[in-house]
Amino acid sequence: TVTPTPIFYTIKPGDSLLGVAQRYGVTVAAIQDANGILDPRTLQIGQQLVIPLPEDEEDDPANATPTPTALPITVQNVHFSETAIGGLWVLGEVQNSSGQPLEQVRVGVALLDKSDGEIARASGMVALDLLEVNDVAPFALLFGSAPGNFDHYITFPLNAVPAYVGSYYRDLVVENVESEGERYAAYTVTGTVRNVGPEDAVSVQVILTAYDPLDRVVAMRKVPPEHNVVSPGGSTTFSIVLAPVGGPVTRIAAVAQGRRRSATNP
């Protein structure tokens, strides 16, 4: 079967989702779903959208077979853990092997029985808004209950679009990372976020990922540091508690992300 080439559209001044949808003969909801857009007001000039094919909208999503996005991303280092009240955590990470920065990256996990029948499905965005080339971003999905007939699973990328990098601040580094805690218990992770670029960084967040000896993701958090605005040459600190759902923890990765002030105040 020949896979259709995806259609991309770059937002121009005066564009609206409704206008773009009418131009390509698709619904606004289909564009929002394909690009992970929760609020159309967040559209930015220069942002690139994936336009879903009209026939895609006629498919029954309940019976559809998950297919990878046209942009190559890899779901890896997956870990499952049951909660104390019968739920099921699924943690993992996505690696960007597309050769270009990506955003709006969403992954899915389907639980299957012994006959490969799907019994539950969950999806969610990764923790990083901008996924640079070859970088990884963690995710955490929660099933409300662990099905008794759960036997195995599949993971699949649901969405990823070329990033409009002009809105992101890419000159943040994380330094002096230290952690205290027991191998299976809560960890307190501290460190410093430093702005090595020429502009203010706003909406700064720190993303932590903890790994076990098999390099599976056993904890992740995304929280703001002490100050979420960092001036050029400035720095701020963070102290974050991680609660692993497995272990023992052998390493913790820390990255920071932020936005350009000009992107948040057009």
mmCIF file of C-alpha atoms in Angstrom:
data_model
loop_
_atom_site.group_PDB
_atom_site.id
_atom_site.type_symbol
_atom_site.label_atom_id
_atom_site.label_comp_id
_atom_site.label_asym_id
_atom_site.label_seq_id
_atom_site.Cartn_x
_atom_site.Cartn_y
_atom_site.Cartn_z
ATOM 1 C CA THR A 1 0.000 0.000 0.000
ATOM 2 C CA VAL A 2 1.362 3.412 -0.954
ATOM 3 C CA THR A 3 1.420 5.822 1.984
ATOM 4 C CA PRO A 4 0.171 9.303 0.960
ATOM 5 C CA THR A 5 2.662 12.132 1.359
ATOM 6 C CA PRO A 6 1.562 14.366 4.253
ATOM 7 C CA ILE A 7 0.492 17.928 3.444
ATOM 8 C CA PHE A 8 2.067 20.764 5.424
ATOM 9 C CA TYR A 9 0.795 24.336 5.683
ATOM 10 C CA THR A 10 2.621 27.319 7.185
ATOM 11 C CA ILE A 11 0.486 29.820 9.115
ATOM 12 C CA LYS A 12 0.478 33.309 7.574
ATOM 13 C CA PRO A 13 -0.788 36.642 8.946
ATOM 14 C CA GLY A 14 -4.588 36.665 9.037
ATOM 15 C CA ASP A 15 -4.939 32.870 8.897
ATOM 16 C CA SER A 16 -7.437 30.994 11.045
ATOM 17 C CA LEU A 17 -7.966 27.280 11.556
ATOM 18 C CA LEU A 18 -11.395 27.571 9.964
ATOM 19 C CA GLY A 19 -9.941 29.176 6.839
ATOM 20 C CA VAL A 20 -7.199 26.555 6.550
ATOM 21 C CA ALA A 21 -9.725 23.752 7.070
ATOM 22 C CA GLN A 22 -12.008 25.116 4.346
ATOM 23 C CA ARG A 23 -9.082 25.483 1.951
ATOM 24 C CA TYR A 24 -8.192 21.792 2.227
ATOM 25 C CA GLY A 25 -11.700 20.394 2.667
ATOM 26 C CA VAL A 26 -11.204 19.050 6.176
ATOM 27 C CA THR A 27 -12.715 19.907 9.540
ATOM 28 C CA VAL A 28 -11.214 22.198 12.162
ATOM 29 C CA ALA A 29 -11.381 19.309 14.636
ATOM 30 C CA ALA A 30 -9.329 17.110 12.306
ATOM 31 C CA ILE A 31 -6.570 19.726 12.071
ATOM 32 C CA GLN A 32 -6.584 20.240 15.843
ATOM 33 C CA ASP A 33 -6.350 16.500 16.461
ATOM 34 C CA ALA A 34 -3.570 15.976 13.902
ATOM 35 C CA ASN A 35 -1.454 18.749 15.417
ATOM 36 C CA GLY A 36 -2.323 18.475 19.114
ATOM 37 C CA ILE A 37 -3.848 21.975 19.183
ATOM 38 C CA LEU A 38 -5.966 22.457 22.288
ATOM 39 C CA ASP A 39 -6.532 26.199 21.862
ATOM 40 C CA PRO A 40 -6.586 27.652 18.302
ATOM 41 C CA ARG A 41 -5.655 31.038 19.775
ATOM 42 C CA THR A 42 -2.134 29.731 20.374
ATOM 43 C CA LEU A 43 -1.395 29.572 16.622
ATOM 44 C CA GLN A 44 1.691 31.537 15.634
ATOM 45 C CA ILE A 45 2.752 33.033 12.322
ATOM 46 C CA GLY A 46 5.296 30.691 10.739
ATOM 47 C CA GLN A 47 3.981 27.629 12.579
ATOM 48 C CA GLN A 48 3.758 24.551 10.355
ATOM 49 C CA LEU A 49 0.622 22.392 10.438
ATOM 50 C CA VAL A 50 0.057 18.851 9.236
ATOM 51 C CA ILE A 51 -3.119 18.758 7.113
ATOM 52 C CA PRO A 52 -4.937 15.411 7.510
ATOM 53 C CA LEU A 53 -6.242 13.834 4.331
ATOM 54 C CA PRO A 54 -10.040 14.126 3.971
ATOM 55 C CA GLU A 55 -10.489 10.365 3.755
ATOM 56 C CA ASP A 56 -8.722 9.990 7.110
ATOM 57 C CA GLU A 57 -11.715 11.587 8.794
ATOM 58 C CA GLU A 58 -13.995 8.795 7.603
ATOM 59 C CA ASP A 59 -12.012 6.086 9.350
ATOM 60 C CA ASP A 60 -13.411 4.644 12.545
ATOM 61 C CA PRO A 61 -10.779 5.496 15.186
ATOM 62 C CA ALA A 62 -12.081 2.737 17.457
ATOM 63 C CA ASN A 63 -11.081 0.103 14.882
ATOM 64 C CA ALA A 64 -8.122 1.848 13.317
ATOM 65 C CA THR A 65 -4.703 0.212 13.439
ATOM 66 C CA PRO A 66 -2.089 2.555 14.922
ATOM 67 C CA THR A 67 0.346 3.748 12.245
ATOM 68 C CA PRO A 68 3.572 5.663 12.812
ATOM 69 C CA THR A 69 3.781 9.333 11.940
ATOM 70 C CA ALA A 70 5.524 10.190 8.685
ATOM 71 C CA LEU A 71 8.303 11.791 10.738
ATOM 72 C CA PRO A 72 10.503 9.103 12.316
ATOM 73 C CA ILE A 73 10.404 9.117 16.101
ATOM 74 C CA THR A 74 11.175 6.158 18.315
ATOM 75 C CA VAL A 75 9.351 5.130 21.491
ATOM 76 C CA GLN A 76 11.817 3.432 23.838
ATOM 77 C CA ASN A 77 12.804 2.492 27.400
ATOM 78 C CA VAL A 78 9.217 1.718 28.440
ATOM 79 C CA HIS A 79 8.399 0.676 32.012
ATOM 80 C CA PHE A 80 5.103 -0.526 33.529
ATOM 81 C CA SER A 81 4.156 -0.213 37.191
ATOM 82 C CA GLU A 82 0.883 -0.941 38.989
ATOM 83 C CA THR A 83 -0.408 1.670 41.432
ATOM 84 C CA ALA A 84 -1.576 0.990 44.974
ATOM 85 C CA ILE A 85 -5.212 1.419 43.901
ATOM 86 C CA GLY A 86 -5.103 -0.881 40.877
ATOM 87 C CA GLY A 87 -4.069 1.532 38.140
ATOM 88 C CA LEU A 88 -1.211 1.087 35.708
ATOM 89 C CA TRP A 89 1.546 3.598 34.968
ATOM 90 C CA VAL A 90 3.366 3.465 31.637
ATOM 91 C CA LEU A 91 6.557 5.506 31.458
ATOM 92 C CA GLY A 92 9.004 5.822 28.605
ATOM 93 C CA GLU A 93 10.666 8.267 26.267
ATOM 94 C CA VAL A 94 10.674 9.307 22.628
ATOM 95 C CA GLN A 95 13.786 9.942 20.536
ATOM 96 C CA ASN A 96 13.739 12.316 17.575
ATOM 97 C CA SER A 97 15.469 10.604 14.642
ATOM 98 C CA SER A 98 13.790 12.744 11.983
ATOM 99 C CA GLY A 99 16.722 15.028 11.199
ATOM 100 C CA GLN A 100 14.757 18.165 12.146
ATOM 101 C CA PRO A 101 13.389 19.668 15.378
ATOM 102 C CA LEU A 102 9.861 18.530 16.244
ATOM 103 C CA GLU A 103 7.016 19.783 18.417
ATOM 104 C CA GLN A 104 3.546 18.620 19.465
ATOM 105 C CA VAL A 105 4.894 15.084 19.900
ATOM 106 C CA ARG A 106 2.230 12.673 21.144
ATOM 107 C CA VAL A 107 2.578 8.939 21.814
ATOM 108 C CA GLY A 108 0.112 6.137 22.422
ATOM 109 C CA VAL A 109 0.150 2.808 24.242
ATOM 110 C CA ALA A 110 -2.302 -0.026 23.593
ATOM 111 C CA LEU A 111 -2.730 -2.952 25.987
ATOM 112 C CA LEU A 112 -3.384 -6.291 24.271
ATOM 113 C CA ASP A 113 -4.602 -9.709 25.390
ATOM 114 C CA LYS A 114 -3.064 -13.055 24.398
ATOM 115 C CA SER A 115 -4.971 -13.003 21.103
ATOM 116 C CA ASP A 116 -3.602 -9.551 20.195
ATOM 117 C CA GLY A 117 -6.985 -7.988 20.899
ATOM 118 C CA GLU A 118 -6.858 -4.404 22.131
ATOM 119 C CA ILE A 119 -8.350 -4.025 25.610
ATOM 120 C CA ALA A 120 -7.283 -0.481 26.532
ATOM 121 C CA ARG A 121 -5.517 2.509 25.038
ATOM 122 C CA ALA A 122 -4.011 5.754 26.357
ATOM 123 C CA SER A 123 -2.106 8.624 24.782
ATOM 124 C CA GLY A 124 -0.351 11.793 25.853
ATOM 125 C CA MET A 125 2.183 14.475 24.973
ATOM 126 C CA VAL A 126 5.863 14.131 25.818
ATOM 127 C CA ALA A 127 7.307 16.437 28.479
ATOM 128 C CA LEU A 128 9.410 18.565 26.110
ATOM 129 C CA ASP A 129 7.604 21.100 23.923
ATOM 130 C CA LEU A 130 10.552 21.227 21.497
ATOM 131 C CA LEU A 131 12.326 17.976 20.678
ATOM 132 C CA GLU A 132 15.702 18.688 19.093
ATOM 133 C CA VAL A 133 17.342 16.302 16.622
ATOM 134 C CA ASN A 134 18.442 13.047 18.345
ATOM 135 C CA ASP A 135 17.211 14.291 21.728
ATOM 136 C CA VAL A 136 14.823 12.347 23.961
ATOM 137 C CA ALA A 137 11.735 13.416 25.900
ATOM 138 C CA PRO A 138 9.952 11.401 28.596
ATOM 139 C CA PHE A 139 6.254 10.643 28.890
ATOM 140 C CA ALA A 140 3.964 9.146 31.537
ATOM 141 C CA LEU A 141 0.540 7.625 30.846
ATOM 142 C CA LEU A 142 -1.906 6.314 33.445
ATOM 143 C CA PHE A 143 -4.528 3.629 32.946
ATOM 144 C CA GLY A 144 -7.243 3.881 35.593
ATOM 145 C CA SER A 145 -7.245 0.122 36.081
ATOM 146 C CA ALA A 146 -4.935 -2.690 35.036
ATOM 147 C CA PRO A 147 -6.979 -5.150 32.915
ATOM 148 C CA GLY A 148 -6.793 -8.692 34.233
ATOM 149 C CA ASN A 149 -6.346 -10.116 30.730
ATOM 150 C CA PHE A 150 -3.464 -7.759 29.856
ATOM 151 C CA ASP A 151 -0.707 -9.839 28.247
ATOM 152 C CA HIS A 152 1.471 -7.526 26.137
ATOM 153 C CA TYR A 153 1.477 -4.061 24.605
ATOM 154 C CA ILE A 154 2.392 -1.911 21.635
ATOM 155 C CA THR A 155 3.611 1.684 21.563
ATOM 156 C CA PHE A 156 3.202 4.048 18.642
ATOM 157 C CA PRO A 157 3.820 7.705 17.773
ATOM 158 C CA LEU A 158 0.546 9.547 17.190
ATOM 159 C CA ASN A 159 1.730 12.996 16.221
ATOM 160 C CA ALA A 160 4.851 15.029 15.494
ATOM 161 C CA VAL A 161 5.210 18.138 13.350
ATOM 162 C CA PRO A 162 8.211 20.194 12.202
ATOM 163 C CA ALA A 163 8.861 22.728 14.937
ATOM 164 C CA TYR A 164 8.514 26.467 14.604
ATOM 165 C CA VAL A 165 11.768 27.001 16.481
ATOM 166 C CA GLY A 166 11.495 30.794 16.443
ATOM 167 C CA SER A 167 9.211 30.752 19.471
ATOM 168 C CA TYR A 168 11.553 28.673 21.647
ATOM 169 C CA TYR A 169 14.535 29.840 23.691
ATOM 170 C CA ARG A 170 17.291 27.312 23.037
ATOM 171 C CA ASP A 171 20.166 28.731 25.110
ATOM 172 C CA LEU A 172 19.452 27.226 28.531
ATOM 173 C CA VAL A 173 21.841 24.789 30.220
ATOM 174 C CA VAL A 174 21.373 22.747 33.385
ATOM 175 C CA GLU A 175 24.360 22.554 35.726
ATOM 176 C CA ASN A 176 25.390 21.297 39.169
ATOM 177 C CA VAL A 177 22.770 18.534 39.254
ATOM 178 C CA GLU A 178 22.798 16.563 42.504
ATOM 179 C CA SER A 179 20.355 14.052 43.956
ATOM 180 C CA GLU A 180 19.690 12.654 47.404
ATOM 181 C CA GLY A 181 17.544 9.650 48.209
ATOM 182 C CA GLU A 182 17.367 5.897 48.448
ATOM 183 C CA ARG A 183 17.497 3.668 45.414
ATOM 184 C CA TYR A 184 13.758 2.901 45.357
ATOM 185 C CA ALA A 185 12.391 5.827 47.398
ATOM 186 C CA ALA A 186 11.849 9.507 46.680
ATOM 187 C CA TYR A 187 14.749 11.547 45.346
ATOM 188 C CA THR A 188 15.349 15.246 45.857
ATOM 189 C CA VAL A 189 17.099 16.640 42.790
ATOM 190 C CA THR A 190 18.746 20.067 42.871
ATOM 191 C CA GLY A 191 20.571 22.070 40.255
ATOM 192 C CA THR A 192 20.967 25.334 38.378
ATOM 193 C CA VAL A 193 19.493 26.580 35.107
ATOM 194 C CA ARG A 194 21.757 29.103 33.361
ATOM 195 C CA ASN A 195 20.912 31.363 30.432
ATOM 196 C CA VAL A 196 23.904 31.383 28.074
ATOM 197 C CA GLY A 197 22.124 33.304 25.315
ATOM 198 C CA PRO A 198 21.474 36.974 24.456
ATOM 199 C CA GLU A 199 17.784 37.300 25.426
ATOM 200 C CA ASP A 200 15.442 36.840 28.351
ATOM 201 C CA ALA A 201 14.142 33.291 28.709
ATOM 202 C CA VAL A 202 10.530 33.111 29.908
ATOM 203 C CA SER A 203 8.211 30.264 30.913
ATOM 204 C CA VAL A 204 11.290 28.279 31.948
ATOM 205 C CA GLN A 205 10.700 24.682 33.025
ATOM 206 C CA VAL A 206 12.934 21.834 34.179
ATOM 207 C CA ILE A 207 12.300 18.273 32.980
ATOM 208 C CA LEU A 208 13.748 15.417 35.031
ATOM 209 C CA THR A 209 13.915 11.769 33.972
ATOM 210 C CA ALA A 210 15.058 8.883 36.198
ATOM 211 C CA TYR A 211 16.278 5.556 34.791
ATOM 212 C CA ASP A 212 16.735 2.059 36.238
ATOM 213 C CA PRO A 213 19.656 -0.332 35.484
ATOM 214 C CA LEU A 214 17.964 -1.417 32.222
ATOM 215 C CA ASP A 215 17.701 2.252 31.167
ATOM 216 C CA ARG A 216 13.918 2.182 31.514
ATOM 217 C CA VAL A 217 12.162 5.375 32.607
ATOM 218 C CA VAL A 218 10.937 4.997 36.198
ATOM 219 C CA ALA A 219 10.150 8.639 37.056
ATOM 220 C CA MET A 220 9.680 11.998 35.339
ATOM 221 C CA ARG A 221 8.578 15.500 36.282
ATOM 222 C CA LYS A 222 8.209 18.865 34.572
ATOM 223 C CA VAL A 223 8.157 21.852 36.925
ATOM 224 C CA PRO A 224 9.307 25.493 36.907
ATOM 225 C CA PRO A 225 12.539 26.394 38.740
ATOM 226 C CA GLU A 226 12.635 29.025 41.492
ATOM 227 C CA HIS A 227 12.328 31.776 38.859
ATOM 228 C CA ASN A 228 10.705 31.058 35.506
ATOM 229 C CA VAL A 229 12.204 34.151 33.846
ATOM 230 C CA VAL A 230 16.001 34.145 33.448
ATOM 231 C CA SER A 231 17.894 37.131 32.038
ATOM 232 C CA PRO A 232 20.954 36.823 29.742
ATOM 233 C CA GLY A 233 23.899 35.494 31.740
ATOM 234 C CA GLY A 234 21.630 34.868 34.721
ATOM 235 C CA SER A 235 20.695 31.676 36.494
ATOM 236 C CA THR A 236 18.077 30.189 38.783
ATOM 237 C CA THR A 237 17.992 27.105 40.984
ATOM 238 C CA PHE A 238 15.577 24.220 41.373
ATOM 239 C CA SER A 239 14.761 21.581 43.976
ATOM 240 C CA ILE A 240 12.418 18.855 42.740
ATOM 241 C CA VAL A 241 11.197 15.654 44.374
ATOM 242 C CA LEU A 242 11.042 12.567 42.152
ATOM 243 C CA ALA A 243 9.011 9.520 43.212
ATOM 244 C CA PRO A 244 10.160 6.485 41.182
ATOM 245 C CA VAL A 245 7.612 3.795 40.295
ATOM 246 C CA GLY A 246 10.418 1.270 39.876
ATOM 247 C CA GLY A 247 14.113 1.022 40.367
ATOM 248 C CA PRO A 248 16.693 1.117 41.617
ATOM 249 C CA VAL A 249 17.481 4.511 40.095
ATOM 250 C CA THR A 250 20.890 4.510 38.425
ATOM 251 C CA ARG A 251 20.879 7.899 36.711
ATOM 252 C CA ILE A 252 18.849 11.092 36.444
ATOM 253 C CA ALA A 253 18.778 13.344 33.370
ATOM 254 C CA ALA A 254 17.867 17.034 33.616
ATOM 255 C CA VAL A 255 17.077 19.480 30.810
ATOM 256 C CA ALA A 256 15.479 22.925 30.685
ATOM 257 C CA GLN A 257 13.158 24.534 28.180
ATOM 258 C CA GLY A 258 11.863 28.063 27.749
ATOM 259 C CA ARG A 259 10.264 30.542 25.395
ATOM 260 C CA ARG A 260 11.450 33.790 23.876
ATOM 261 C CA ARG A 261 9.805 36.858 25.364
ATOM 262 C CA SER A 262 8.996 38.106 21.852
ATOM 263 C CA ALA A 263 7.061 34.883 21.206
ATOM 264 C CA THR A 264 4.855 35.294 24.273
ATOM 265 C CA ASN A 265 4.303 39.043 23.774
ATOM 266 C CA PRO A 266 3.779 39.626 20.040
#
